[in-house]
Amino acid sequence: DGGITQSPKYLFRKEGQNVTLSCEQNLNHDAMYWYRQDPGQGLRLIYYSQIVNDFQKGDIAEGYSVSREKKESFPLTVTSAQKNPTAFYLCASSIFGGGNNEQFFGPGTRLTVL
Amino acid sequence: GENVEQHPSTLSVQEGDSAVIKCTYSDSASNYFPWYKQELGKGPQLIIDIRSNVGEKKDQRIAVTLNKTAKHFSLHITETQPEDSAVYFCAASGGGGTSYGKLTFGQGTILTVHP
């Protein structure tokens, strides 16, 4: 079954802790993306990677970090520097970078900071 | 960079009626315009997309129109059904400069279809 998996589905974190969200794809896609979704708002781009070992900041990268050591994996770390981390986080991938190809989304991780 | 505005934020229709959602974009270099449907607690799914060399595209009850001169595009759903109820997002991409490689999303429209 091809697709994108995100884990965990729900995540709780205490203030001041870093936490890493997992994103894996077996679609053989070059590009991967991380979005944040808040109630009543659209998806905002955190980081994206158009190829292995390369990534760029999106519109709201402050307080987040990523790595892209393998084609199929693009983990997102929410650091303690992120002031308001409670949100729904979505990972996506597309066959190529450039932004003008269909993006396939994972099921999301809901992060709550206690 | 790109800016996408989407209207309305909520839309309520009776089953069988049509629904129209409109988006405007700011970057004239954008050339790819997808529409996504998101059900509660799930990731968005592509329902239709259009590229800048095409003015209209249809897929069964769904159609998208693009006006490059005015920089707006619209989603049309005919013969709506209760299962069409969801949040719909428009997006724009493919522009150059700081917009390269990125999809910019609208704020979303909550569509409710009443039986």
PDB file of N, CA, C and O in Angstrom, chain A residues 9 33 35 37 40-43 45 48 50 57-59 88 90 97-107 110, chain B residues 31-32 36 38 41-46 49 51 87 89 93-95 98-108:
ATOM      1  N   LYS A   9      -0.382   9.877  15.974  1.00  0.00           N
ATOM      2  CA  LYS A   9      -1.583  10.607  15.574  1.00  0.00           C
ATOM      3  C   LYS A   9      -1.861  11.745  16.555  1.00  0.00           C
ATOM      4  O   LYS A   9      -2.266  12.831  16.175  1.00  0.00           O
ATOM      5  N   TYR A  33       7.106  18.021   2.361  1.00  0.00           N
ATOM      6  CA  TYR A  33       6.681  19.303   2.920  1.00  0.00           C
ATOM      7  C   TYR A  33       6.107  19.101   4.328  1.00  0.00           C
ATOM      8  O   TYR A  33       5.499  18.070   4.608  1.00  0.00           O
ATOM      9  N   TYR A  35       3.432  21.217   6.915  1.00  0.00           N
ATOM     10  CA  TYR A  35       2.494  22.319   7.077  1.00  0.00           C
ATOM     11  C   TYR A  35       1.964  22.320   8.506  1.00  0.00           C
ATOM     12  O   TYR A  35       1.849  21.279   9.149  1.00  0.00           O
ATOM     13  N   GLN A  37      -1.550  23.570  10.588  1.00  0.00           N
ATOM     14  CA  GLN A  37      -2.930  23.994  10.394  1.00  0.00           C
ATOM     15  C   GLN A  37      -3.515  24.371  11.746  1.00  0.00           C
ATOM     16  O   GLN A  37      -3.520  23.578  12.683  1.00  0.00           O
ATOM     17  N   GLY A  40      -9.667  27.325  11.642  1.00  0.00           N
ATOM     18  CA  GLY A  40     -10.145  28.453  10.849  1.00  0.00           C
ATOM     19  C   GLY A  40      -9.106  29.056   9.928  1.00  0.00           C
ATOM     20  O   GLY A  40      -9.362  30.090   9.306  1.00  0.00           O
ATOM     21  N   GLN A  41      -7.949  28.401   9.815  1.00  0.00           N
ATOM     22  CA  GLN A  41      -6.912  28.933   8.941  1.00  0.00           C
ATOM     23  C   GLN A  41      -6.516  27.899   7.905  1.00  0.00           C
ATOM     24  O   GLN A  41      -6.730  26.712   8.067  1.00  0.00           O
ATOM     25  N   GLY A  42      -5.916  28.383   6.876  1.00  0.00           N
ATOM     26  CA  GLY A  42      -5.398  27.485   5.853  1.00  0.00           C
ATOM     27  C   GLY A  42      -4.122  26.819   6.316  1.00  0.00           C
ATOM     28  O   GLY A  42      -3.701  26.963   7.464  1.00  0.00           O
ATOM     29  N   LEU A  43      -3.506  26.079   5.425  1.00  0.00           N
ATOM     30  CA  LEU A  43      -2.255  25.404   5.722  1.00  0.00           C
ATOM     31  C   LEU A  43      -1.096  26.379   5.511  1.00  0.00           C
ATOM     32  O   LEU A  43      -1.010  27.048   4.482  1.00  0.00           O
ATOM     33  N   LEU A  45       3.088  26.774   5.391  1.00  0.00           N
ATOM     34  CA  LEU A  45       4.269  25.966   5.119  1.00  0.00           C
ATOM     35  C   LEU A  45       5.366  26.248   6.133  1.00  0.00           C
ATOM     36  O   LEU A  45       5.765  27.401   6.332  1.00  0.00           O
ATOM     37  N   TYR A  48      10.265  22.791   3.573  1.00  0.00           N
ATOM     38  CA  TYR A  48      10.098  21.873   2.472  1.00  0.00           C
ATOM     39  C   TYR A  48      11.460  21.428   1.955  1.00  0.00           C
ATOM     40  O   TYR A  48      12.466  22.122   2.141  1.00  0.00           O
ATOM     41  N   GLN A  50      13.164  19.657  -1.562  1.00  0.00           N
ATOM     42  CA  GLN A  50      12.928  19.255  -2.954  1.00  0.00           C
ATOM     43  C   GLN A  50      13.784  18.061  -3.352  1.00  0.00           C
ATOM     44  O   GLN A  50      13.542  17.434  -4.393  1.00  0.00           O
ATOM     45  N   LYS A  57      13.451  26.875   4.248  1.00  0.00           N
ATOM     46  CA  LYS A  57      12.450  27.401   5.172  1.00  0.00           C
ATOM     47  C   LYS A  57      11.200  27.797   4.403  1.00  0.00           C
ATOM     48  O   LYS A  57      11.276  28.335   3.304  1.00  0.00           O
ATOM     49  N   GLY A  58      10.061  27.526   5.031  1.00  0.00           N
ATOM     50  CA  GLY A  58       8.804  28.008   4.490  1.00  0.00           C
ATOM     51  C   GLY A  58       8.459  29.345   5.109  1.00  0.00           C
ATOM     52  O   GLY A  58       9.346  30.125   5.467  1.00  0.00           O
ATOM     53  N   ASP A  59       7.160  29.585   5.276  1.00  0.00           N
ATOM     54  CA  ASP A  59       6.708  30.894   5.753  1.00  0.00           C
ATOM     55  C   ASP A  59       6.760  31.046   7.270  1.00  0.00           C
ATOM     56  O   ASP A  59       6.761  32.164   7.776  1.00  0.00           O
ATOM     57  N   PHE A  88      -2.329  21.249  14.415  1.00  0.00           N
ATOM     58  CA  PHE A  88      -2.412  20.025  13.615  1.00  0.00           C
ATOM     59  C   PHE A  88      -1.307  20.118  12.563  1.00  0.00           C
ATOM     60  O   PHE A  88      -1.243  21.093  11.809  1.00  0.00           O
ATOM     61  N   LEU A  90       0.704  18.617   9.288  1.00  0.00           N
ATOM     62  CA  LEU A  90       0.504  17.789   8.099  1.00  0.00           C
ATOM     63  C   LEU A  90       1.789  17.686   7.298  1.00  0.00           C
ATOM     64  O   LEU A  90       2.456  18.686   7.049  1.00  0.00           O
ATOM     65  N   GLY A  97       9.943  18.446  -7.045  1.00  0.00           N
ATOM     66  CA  GLY A  97       9.838  19.755  -6.416  1.00  0.00           C
ATOM     67  C   GLY A  97       9.311  20.771  -7.417  1.00  0.00           C
ATOM     68  O   GLY A  97       8.770  20.415  -8.462  1.00  0.00           O
ATOM     69  N   GLY A  98       9.452  22.026  -7.127  1.00  0.00           N
ATOM     70  CA  GLY A  98       8.979  23.074  -8.030  1.00  0.00           C
ATOM     71  C   GLY A  98       7.612  23.597  -7.663  1.00  0.00           C
ATOM     72  O   GLY A  98       7.203  24.668  -8.100  1.00  0.00           O
ATOM     73  N   GLY A  99       6.866  22.850  -6.847  1.00  0.00           N
ATOM     74  CA  GLY A  99       5.587  23.332  -6.343  1.00  0.00           C
ATOM     75  C   GLY A  99       4.398  23.129  -7.257  1.00  0.00           C
ATOM     76  O   GLY A  99       3.257  23.313  -6.841  1.00  0.00           O
ATOM     77  N   ASN A 100       4.598  22.756  -8.507  1.00  0.00           N
ATOM     78  CA  ASN A 100       3.449  22.654  -9.405  1.00  0.00           C
ATOM     79  C   ASN A 100       3.125  21.213  -9.766  1.00  0.00           C
ATOM     80  O   ASN A 100       2.770  20.900 -10.902  1.00  0.00           O
ATOM     81  N   ASN A 101       3.238  20.357  -8.767  1.00  0.00           N
ATOM     82  CA  ASN A 101       2.804  18.973  -8.890  1.00  0.00           C
ATOM     83  C   ASN A 101       1.904  18.635  -7.713  1.00  0.00           C
ATOM     84  O   ASN A 101       2.026  19.213  -6.635  1.00  0.00           O
ATOM     85  N   GLU A 102       1.014  17.641  -7.933  1.00  0.00           N
ATOM     86  CA  GLU A 102       0.097  17.262  -6.877  1.00  0.00           C
ATOM     87  C   GLU A 102       0.853  16.886  -5.617  1.00  0.00           C
ATOM     88  O   GLU A 102       1.829  16.142  -5.661  1.00  0.00           O
ATOM     89  N   GLN A 103       0.384  17.414  -4.488  1.00  0.00           N
ATOM     90  CA  GLN A 103       0.939  17.034  -3.198  1.00  0.00           C
ATOM     91  C   GLN A 103      -0.011  16.041  -2.540  1.00  0.00           C
ATOM     92  O   GLN A 103      -1.220  16.264  -2.498  1.00  0.00           O
ATOM     93  N   PHE A 104       0.556  14.958  -2.037  1.00  0.00           N
ATOM     94  CA  PHE A 104      -0.197  13.931  -1.327  1.00  0.00           C
ATOM     95  C   PHE A 104       0.048  14.126   0.161  1.00  0.00           C
ATOM     96  O   PHE A 104       1.203  14.217   0.591  1.00  0.00           O
ATOM     97  N   PHE A 105      -1.040  14.151   0.933  1.00  0.00           N
ATOM     98  CA  PHE A 105      -0.920  14.449   2.349  1.00  0.00           C
ATOM     99  C   PHE A 105      -1.042  13.198   3.214  1.00  0.00           C
ATOM    100  O   PHE A 105      -1.772  12.257   2.887  1.00  0.00           O
ATOM    101  N   GLY A 106      -0.346  13.225   4.348  1.00  0.00           N
ATOM    102  CA  GLY A 106      -0.510  12.206   5.356  1.00  0.00           C
ATOM    103  C   GLY A 106      -1.727  12.513   6.218  1.00  0.00           C
ATOM    104  O   GLY A 106      -2.393  13.525   6.019  1.00  0.00           O
ATOM    105  N   PRO A 107      -2.020  11.647   7.207  1.00  0.00           N
ATOM    106  CA  PRO A 107      -3.215  11.819   8.041  1.00  0.00           C
ATOM    107  C   PRO A 107      -3.065  12.876   9.126  1.00  0.00           C
ATOM    108  O   PRO A 107      -4.050  13.245   9.757  1.00  0.00           O
ATOM    109  N   ARG A 110      -1.713  15.578  15.683  1.00  0.00           N
ATOM    110  CA  ARG A 110      -2.234  16.683  16.496  1.00  0.00           C
ATOM    111  C   ARG A 110      -1.350  16.817  17.727  1.00  0.00           C
ATOM    112  O   ARG A 110      -1.301  15.915  18.560  1.00  0.00           O
TER     113      ARG A 110
ATOM    114  N   ASN B  31       1.298  29.157 -11.888  1.00  0.00           N
ATOM    115  CA  ASN B  31       0.795  28.419 -13.045  1.00  0.00           C
ATOM    116  C   ASN B  31       0.111  27.103 -12.686  1.00  0.00           C
ATOM    117  O   ASN B  31      -0.240  26.319 -13.571  1.00  0.00           O
ATOM    118  N   TYR B  32      -0.086  26.847 -11.396  1.00  0.00           N
ATOM    119  CA  TYR B  32      -0.718  25.592 -10.986  1.00  0.00           C
ATOM    120  C   TYR B  32      -1.683  25.894  -9.852  1.00  0.00           C
ATOM    121  O   TYR B  32      -1.295  26.543  -8.864  1.00  0.00           O
ATOM    122  N   TYR B  36      -8.277  21.211  -2.805  1.00  0.00           N
ATOM    123  CA  TYR B  36      -8.218  20.084  -1.894  1.00  0.00           C
ATOM    124  C   TYR B  36      -9.485  20.030  -1.047  1.00  0.00           C
ATOM    125  O   TYR B  36     -10.051  21.066  -0.683  1.00  0.00           O
ATOM    126  N   GLN B  38     -10.860  18.467   2.615  1.00  0.00           N
ATOM    127  CA  GLN B  38     -10.380  17.920   3.876  1.00  0.00           C
ATOM    128  C   GLN B  38     -11.564  17.543   4.755  1.00  0.00           C
ATOM    129  O   GLN B  38     -12.369  18.398   5.119  1.00  0.00           O
ATOM    130  N   GLY B  41     -10.458  15.709  10.808  1.00  0.00           N
ATOM    131  CA  GLY B  41      -9.406  14.895  11.392  1.00  0.00           C
ATOM    132  C   GLY B  41      -8.515  14.182  10.400  1.00  0.00           C
ATOM    133  O   GLY B  41      -7.712  13.334  10.787  1.00  0.00           O
ATOM    134  N   LYS B  42      -8.638  14.529   9.110  1.00  0.00           N
ATOM    135  CA  LYS B  42      -7.842  13.858   8.081  1.00  0.00           C
ATOM    136  C   LYS B  42      -6.993  14.853   7.314  1.00  0.00           C
ATOM    137  O   LYS B  42      -7.161  16.065   7.431  1.00  0.00           O
ATOM    138  N   GLY B  43      -6.067  14.324   6.518  1.00  0.00           N
ATOM    139  CA  GLY B  43      -5.287  15.176   5.657  1.00  0.00           C
ATOM    140  C   GLY B  43      -6.066  15.559   4.407  1.00  0.00           C
ATOM    141  O   GLY B  43      -6.989  14.853   3.996  1.00  0.00           O
ATOM    142  N   PRO B  44      -5.744  16.681   3.787  1.00  0.00           N
ATOM    143  CA  PRO B  44      -6.441  17.099   2.554  1.00  0.00           C
ATOM    144  C   PRO B  44      -6.186  16.123   1.415  1.00  0.00           C
ATOM    145  O   PRO B  44      -5.129  15.490   1.341  1.00  0.00           O
ATOM    146  N   GLN B  45      -7.181  16.030   0.515  1.00  0.00           N
ATOM    147  CA  GLN B  45      -7.046  15.203  -0.690  1.00  0.00           C
ATOM    148  C   GLN B  45      -7.336  16.056  -1.904  1.00  0.00           C
ATOM    149  O   GLN B  45      -8.315  16.809  -1.915  1.00  0.00           O
ATOM    150  N   LEU B  46      -6.529  15.909  -2.939  1.00  0.00           N
ATOM    151  CA  LEU B  46      -6.745  16.645  -4.177  1.00  0.00           C
ATOM    152  C   LEU B  46      -8.036  16.189  -4.843  1.00  0.00           C
ATOM    153  O   LEU B  46      -8.287  14.989  -4.986  1.00  0.00           O
ATOM    154  N   ASP B  49      -7.416  19.925 -10.245  1.00  0.00           N
ATOM    155  CA  ASP B  49      -6.417  20.972 -10.386  1.00  0.00           C
ATOM    156  C   ASP B  49      -6.443  21.509 -11.806  1.00  0.00           C
ATOM    157  O   ASP B  49      -7.005  20.884 -12.714  1.00  0.00           O
ATOM    158  N   ARG B  51      -4.051  24.051 -14.714  1.00  0.00           N
ATOM    159  CA  ARG B  51      -2.805  24.752 -14.998  1.00  0.00           C
ATOM    160  C   ARG B  51      -3.115  25.978 -15.840  1.00  0.00           C
ATOM    161  O   ARG B  51      -4.184  26.088 -16.449  1.00  0.00           O
ATOM    162  N   VAL B  87     -14.210  20.678   4.407  1.00  0.00           N
ATOM    163  CA  VAL B  87     -13.509  21.946   4.222  1.00  0.00           C
ATOM    164  C   VAL B  87     -12.762  21.874   2.890  1.00  0.00           C
ATOM    165  O   VAL B  87     -12.081  20.878   2.605  1.00  0.00           O
ATOM    166  N   PHE B  89     -10.036  23.728   0.238  1.00  0.00           N
ATOM    167  CA  PHE B  89      -8.937  24.691   0.151  1.00  0.00           C
ATOM    168  C   PHE B  89      -8.521  24.873  -1.296  1.00  0.00           C
ATOM    169  O   PHE B  89      -8.360  23.894  -2.025  1.00  0.00           O
ATOM    170  N   SER B  93       0.556  27.932  -7.053  1.00  0.00           N
ATOM    171  CA  SER B  93       1.977  27.601  -7.013  1.00  0.00           C
ATOM    172  C   SER B  93       2.629  27.821  -8.366  1.00  0.00           C
ATOM    173  O   SER B  93       1.950  28.034  -9.369  1.00  0.00           O
ATOM    174  N   GLY B  94       3.914  27.683  -8.364  1.00  0.00           N
ATOM    175  CA  GLY B  94       4.671  27.668  -9.602  1.00  0.00           C
ATOM    176  C   GLY B  94       5.264  28.999  -9.973  1.00  0.00           C
ATOM    177  O   GLY B  94       5.941  29.132 -10.987  1.00  0.00           O
ATOM    178  N   GLY B  95       5.009  30.015  -9.170  1.00  0.00           N
ATOM    179  CA  GLY B  95       5.620  31.296  -9.444  1.00  0.00           C
ATOM    180  C   GLY B  95       7.107  31.261  -9.181  1.00  0.00           C
ATOM    181  O   GLY B  95       7.632  30.325  -8.595  1.00  0.00           O
ATOM    182  N   THR B  98      10.623  34.019  -4.555  1.00  0.00           N
ATOM    183  CA  THR B  98      10.391  33.408  -3.250  1.00  0.00           C
ATOM    184  C   THR B  98       9.225  32.435  -3.258  1.00  0.00           C
ATOM    185  O   THR B  98       9.027  31.688  -2.301  1.00  0.00           O
ATOM    186  N   SER B  99       8.411  32.429  -4.310  1.00  0.00           N
ATOM    187  CA  SER B  99       7.279  31.498  -4.373  1.00  0.00           C
ATOM    188  C   SER B  99       7.660  30.167  -4.990  1.00  0.00           C
ATOM    189  O   SER B  99       6.865  29.222  -4.970  1.00  0.00           O
ATOM    190  N   TYR B 100       8.868  30.058  -5.559  1.00  0.00           N
ATOM    191  CA  TYR B 100       9.241  28.828  -6.257  1.00  0.00           C
ATOM    192  C   TYR B 100       9.253  27.637  -5.311  1.00  0.00           C
ATOM    193  O   TYR B 100       9.800  27.695  -4.224  1.00  0.00           O
ATOM    194  N   GLY B 101       8.645  26.554  -5.783  1.00  0.00           N
ATOM    195  CA  GLY B 101       8.672  25.304  -5.028  1.00  0.00           C
ATOM    196  C   GLY B 101       7.615  25.205  -3.954  1.00  0.00           C
ATOM    197  O   GLY B 101       7.540  24.208  -3.246  1.00  0.00           O
ATOM    198  N   LYS B 102       6.762  26.214  -3.804  1.00  0.00           N
ATOM    199  CA  LYS B 102       5.820  26.235  -2.695  1.00  0.00           C
ATOM    200  C   LYS B 102       4.376  26.339  -3.191  1.00  0.00           C
ATOM    201  O   LYS B 102       4.089  27.029  -4.157  1.00  0.00           O
ATOM    202  N   LEU B 103       3.487  25.660  -2.470  1.00  0.00           N
ATOM    203  CA  LEU B 103       2.053  25.861  -2.624  1.00  0.00           C
ATOM    204  C   LEU B 103       1.622  26.847  -1.556  1.00  0.00           C
ATOM    205  O   LEU B 103       1.970  26.686  -0.390  1.00  0.00           O
ATOM    206  N   THR B 104       0.851  27.868  -1.950  1.00  0.00           N
ATOM    207  CA  THR B 104       0.259  28.784  -0.981  1.00  0.00           C
ATOM    208  C   THR B 104      -1.230  28.526  -0.939  1.00  0.00           C
ATOM    209  O   THR B 104      -1.893  28.552  -1.983  1.00  0.00           O
ATOM    210  N   PHE B 105      -1.769  28.281   0.252  1.00  0.00           N
ATOM    211  CA  PHE B 105      -3.169  27.892   0.407  1.00  0.00           C
ATOM    212  C   PHE B 105      -4.048  29.075   0.800  1.00  0.00           C
ATOM    213  O   PHE B 105      -3.608  30.008   1.483  1.00  0.00           O
ATOM    214  N   GLY B 106      -5.309  29.000   0.372  1.00  0.00           N
ATOM    215  CA  GLY B 106      -6.326  29.902   0.880  1.00  0.00           C
ATOM    216  C   GLY B 106      -6.737  29.494   2.286  1.00  0.00           C
ATOM    217  O   GLY B 106      -6.282  28.472   2.812  1.00  0.00           O
ATOM    218  N   GLN B 107      -7.640  30.275   2.881  1.00  0.00           N
ATOM    219  CA  GLN B 107      -8.002  30.079   4.281  1.00  0.00           C
ATOM    220  C   GLN B 107      -8.994  28.945   4.496  1.00  0.00           C
ATOM    221  O   GLN B 107      -9.232  28.528   5.621  1.00  0.00           O
ATOM    222  N   GLY B 108      -9.605  28.464   3.426  1.00  0.00           N
ATOM    223  CA  GLY B 108     -10.533  27.348   3.533  1.00  0.00           C
ATOM    224  C   GLY B 108     -11.984  27.784   3.552  1.00  0.00           C
ATOM    225  O   GLY B 108     -12.326  28.880   4.008  1.00  0.00           O
TER     226      GLY B 108
END
